[in-house]
PDB file of C-alpha atoms in Angstrom:
ATOM      1  CA  MET S   1      84.251  54.467 151.239  1.00  0.00           C
ATOM      2  CA  PRO S   2      81.055  53.518 153.414  1.00  0.00           C
ATOM      3  CA  ARG S   3      77.904  53.180 151.448  1.00  0.00           C
ATOM      4  CA  ARG S   4      74.468  54.093 152.603  1.00  0.00           C
ATOM      5  CA  ALA S   5      71.039  53.027 151.644  1.00  0.00           C
ATOM      6  CA  ALA S   6      67.555  53.528 153.468  1.00  0.00           C
ATOM      7  CA  VAL S   7      63.999  52.700 153.565  1.00  0.00           C
ATOM      8  CA  LEU S   8      61.592  55.862 153.770  1.00  0.00           C
ATOM      9  CA  GLY S   9      58.016  55.883 154.738  1.00  0.00           C
ATOM     10  CA  ARG S  10      55.439  56.739 157.048  1.00  0.00           C
ATOM     11  CA  PRO S  11      54.900  54.766 159.356  1.00  0.00           C
ATOM     12  CA  ILE S  12      58.252  52.822 159.102  1.00  0.00           C
ATOM     13  CA  GLU S  13      58.851  51.420 162.434  1.00  0.00           C
ATOM     14  CA  HIS S  14      57.334  48.131 161.306  1.00  0.00           C
ATOM     15  CA  SER S  15      59.573  47.747 158.288  1.00  0.00           C
ATOM     16  CA  LEU S  16      62.108  44.470 158.192  1.00  0.00           C
ATOM     17  CA  SER S  17      64.146  46.063 155.257  1.00  0.00           C
ATOM     18  CA  PRO S  18      67.021  46.960 157.555  1.00  0.00           C
ATOM     19  CA  VAL S  19      67.340  43.618 159.343  1.00  0.00           C
ATOM     20  CA  LEU S  20      67.017  42.137 155.567  1.00  0.00           C
ATOM     21  CA  HIS S  21      69.331  44.454 153.702  1.00  0.00           C
ATOM     22  CA  THR S  22      72.040  44.053 156.624  1.00  0.00           C
ATOM     23  CA  ALA S  23      72.014  40.363 156.297  1.00  0.00           C
ATOM     24  CA  ALA S  24      72.287  40.650 152.553  1.00  0.00           C
ATOM     25  CA  TYR S  25      75.157  42.987 152.742  1.00  0.00           C
ATOM     26  CA  ALA S  26      77.000  40.519 155.079  1.00  0.00           C
ATOM     27  CA  ALA S  27      76.188  37.649 152.911  1.00  0.00           C
ATOM     28  CA  MET S  28      77.823  39.412 150.054  1.00  0.00           C
ATOM     29  CA  GLY S  29      80.747  40.777 151.635  1.00  0.00           C
ATOM     30  CA  LEU S  30      79.788  44.480 151.387  1.00  0.00           C
ATOM     31  CA  ASP S  31      81.680  45.773 154.382  1.00  0.00           C
ATOM     32  CA  GLY S  32      80.798  49.235 155.243  1.00  0.00           C
ATOM     33  CA  TRP S  33      77.355  49.307 153.890  1.00  0.00           C
ATOM     34  CA  VAL S  34      74.543  50.588 156.021  1.00  0.00           C
ATOM     35  CA  TYR S  35      70.917  50.264 155.755  1.00  0.00           C
ATOM     36  CA  GLU S  36      68.417  52.129 157.979  1.00  0.00           C
ATOM     37  CA  ALA S  37      64.845  53.185 158.122  1.00  0.00           C
ATOM     38  CA  TYR S  38      63.765  56.792 158.250  1.00  0.00           C
ATOM     39  CA  GLU S  39      60.120  58.275 158.940  1.00  0.00           C
ATOM     40  CA  CYS S  40      59.473  60.370 156.102  1.00  0.00           C
ATOM     41  CA  ASP S  41      56.141  61.619 154.366  1.00  0.00           C
ATOM     42  CA  GLU S  42      55.460  63.395 151.143  1.00  0.00           C
ATOM     43  CA  THR S  43      56.423  66.937 152.709  1.00  0.00           C
ATOM     44  CA  GLY S  44      59.764  65.772 153.740  1.00  0.00           C
ATOM     45  CA  LEU S  45      60.858  63.728 150.747  1.00  0.00           C
ATOM     46  CA  TRP S  46      62.493  66.587 148.979  1.00  0.00           C
ATOM     47  CA  GLY S  47      64.295  67.889 152.084  1.00  0.00           C
ATOM     48  CA  PHE S  48      65.518  64.436 152.624  1.00  0.00           C
ATOM     49  CA  LEU S  49      66.893  63.982 149.347  1.00  0.00           C
ATOM     50  CA  GLU S  50      68.678  67.489 149.059  1.00  0.00           C
ATOM     51  CA  GLY S  51      70.472  66.347 152.318  1.00  0.00           C
ATOM     52  CA  LEU S  52      71.786  63.231 150.806  1.00  0.00           C
ATOM     53  CA  ASP S  53      75.855  63.141 149.910  1.00  0.00           C
ATOM     54  CA  GLU S  54      78.156  61.093 148.009  1.00  0.00           C
ATOM     55  CA  ASP S  55      78.000  58.179 150.596  1.00  0.00           C
ATOM     56  CA  TRP S  56      74.305  57.364 149.629  1.00  0.00           C
ATOM     57  CA  ALA S  57      73.724  54.755 146.954  1.00  0.00           C
ATOM     58  CA  GLY S  58      69.854  54.807 147.035  1.00  0.00           C
ATOM     59  CA  LEU S  59      66.586  54.618 148.844  1.00  0.00           C
ATOM     60  CA  SER S  60      63.694  52.108 148.959  1.00  0.00           C
ATOM     61  CA  LEU S  61      60.296  53.739 149.438  1.00  0.00           C
ATOM     62  CA  THR S  62      57.098  52.689 150.923  1.00  0.00           C
ATOM     63  CA  MET S  63      53.746  54.437 151.376  1.00  0.00           C
ATOM     64  CA  PRO S  64      52.939  57.320 151.075  1.00  0.00           C
ATOM     65  CA  LEU S  65      56.285  58.223 148.930  1.00  0.00           C
ATOM     66  CA  LYS S  66      55.633  55.966 145.861  1.00  0.00           C
ATOM     67  CA  ARG S  67      53.819  58.740 143.758  1.00  0.00           C
ATOM     68  CA  THR S  68      55.716  61.748 145.216  1.00  0.00           C
ATOM     69  CA  ALA S  69      58.942  60.294 144.068  1.00  0.00           C
ATOM     70  CA  LEU S  70      57.882  60.425 140.268  1.00  0.00           C
ATOM     71  CA  LYS S  71      57.722  64.217 140.688  1.00  0.00           C
ATOM     72  CA  LEU S  72      61.118  64.503 142.139  1.00  0.00           C
ATOM     73  CA  ALA S  73      63.422  62.173 140.489  1.00  0.00           C
ATOM     74  CA  ASP S  74      65.482  63.588 137.488  1.00  0.00           C
ATOM     75  CA  SER S  75      64.338  60.486 135.451  1.00  0.00           C
ATOM     76  CA  VAL S  76      61.720  57.854 135.954  1.00  0.00           C
ATOM     77  CA  SER S  77      61.451  54.497 134.098  1.00  0.00           C
ATOM     78  CA  GLU S  78      58.686  53.572 131.808  1.00  0.00           C
ATOM     79  CA  LEU S  79      57.491  51.001 134.385  1.00  0.00           C
ATOM     80  CA  ALA S  80      57.364  53.272 137.152  1.00  0.00           C
ATOM     81  CA  LEU S  81      55.190  55.486 135.002  1.00  0.00           C
ATOM     82  CA  ALA S  82      53.014  52.864 134.123  1.00  0.00           C
ATOM     83  CA  VAL S  83      52.288  51.856 137.517  1.00  0.00           C
ATOM     84  CA  GLY S  84      52.162  55.109 138.895  1.00  0.00           C
ATOM     85  CA  GLY S  85      54.789  54.863 141.619  1.00  0.00           C
ATOM     86  CA  ALA S  86      58.478  54.286 142.262  1.00  0.00           C
ATOM     87  CA  ASN S  87      59.855  51.606 144.849  1.00  0.00           C
ATOM     88  CA  THR S  88      63.319  52.729 144.430  1.00  0.00           C
ATOM     89  CA  ILE S  89      65.412  55.832 144.095  1.00  0.00           C
ATOM     90  CA  VAL S  90      68.960  55.188 142.447  1.00  0.00           C
ATOM     91  CA  LEU S  91      71.183  57.989 143.265  1.00  0.00           C
ATOM     92  CA  ARG S  92      73.857  58.662 140.370  1.00  0.00           C
ATOM     93  CA  ASP S  93      76.209  61.504 139.688  1.00  0.00           C
ATOM     94  CA  GLY S  94      75.146  63.684 142.593  1.00  0.00           C
TER      95      GLY S  94
END
């Protein structure tokens, strides 16, 4: 089964995350894994999350989504709460 991940933010075109993650996937032998970048702001994050299917493993977040993610996630780590933002959303059990 292919696995997907992405970095979200606005602006996002400057992000090197897709290049770095794609190289890491290849080095680790993770065939079928894809990492992309998507332009997304606070108002679009919920809709983006709602549209994800079982192929998705997780998301990396850049500004301005770090604070918004705390409000939308089913659970939030103590560290993310302490710093006031999340860098990653891990998708589990739908």
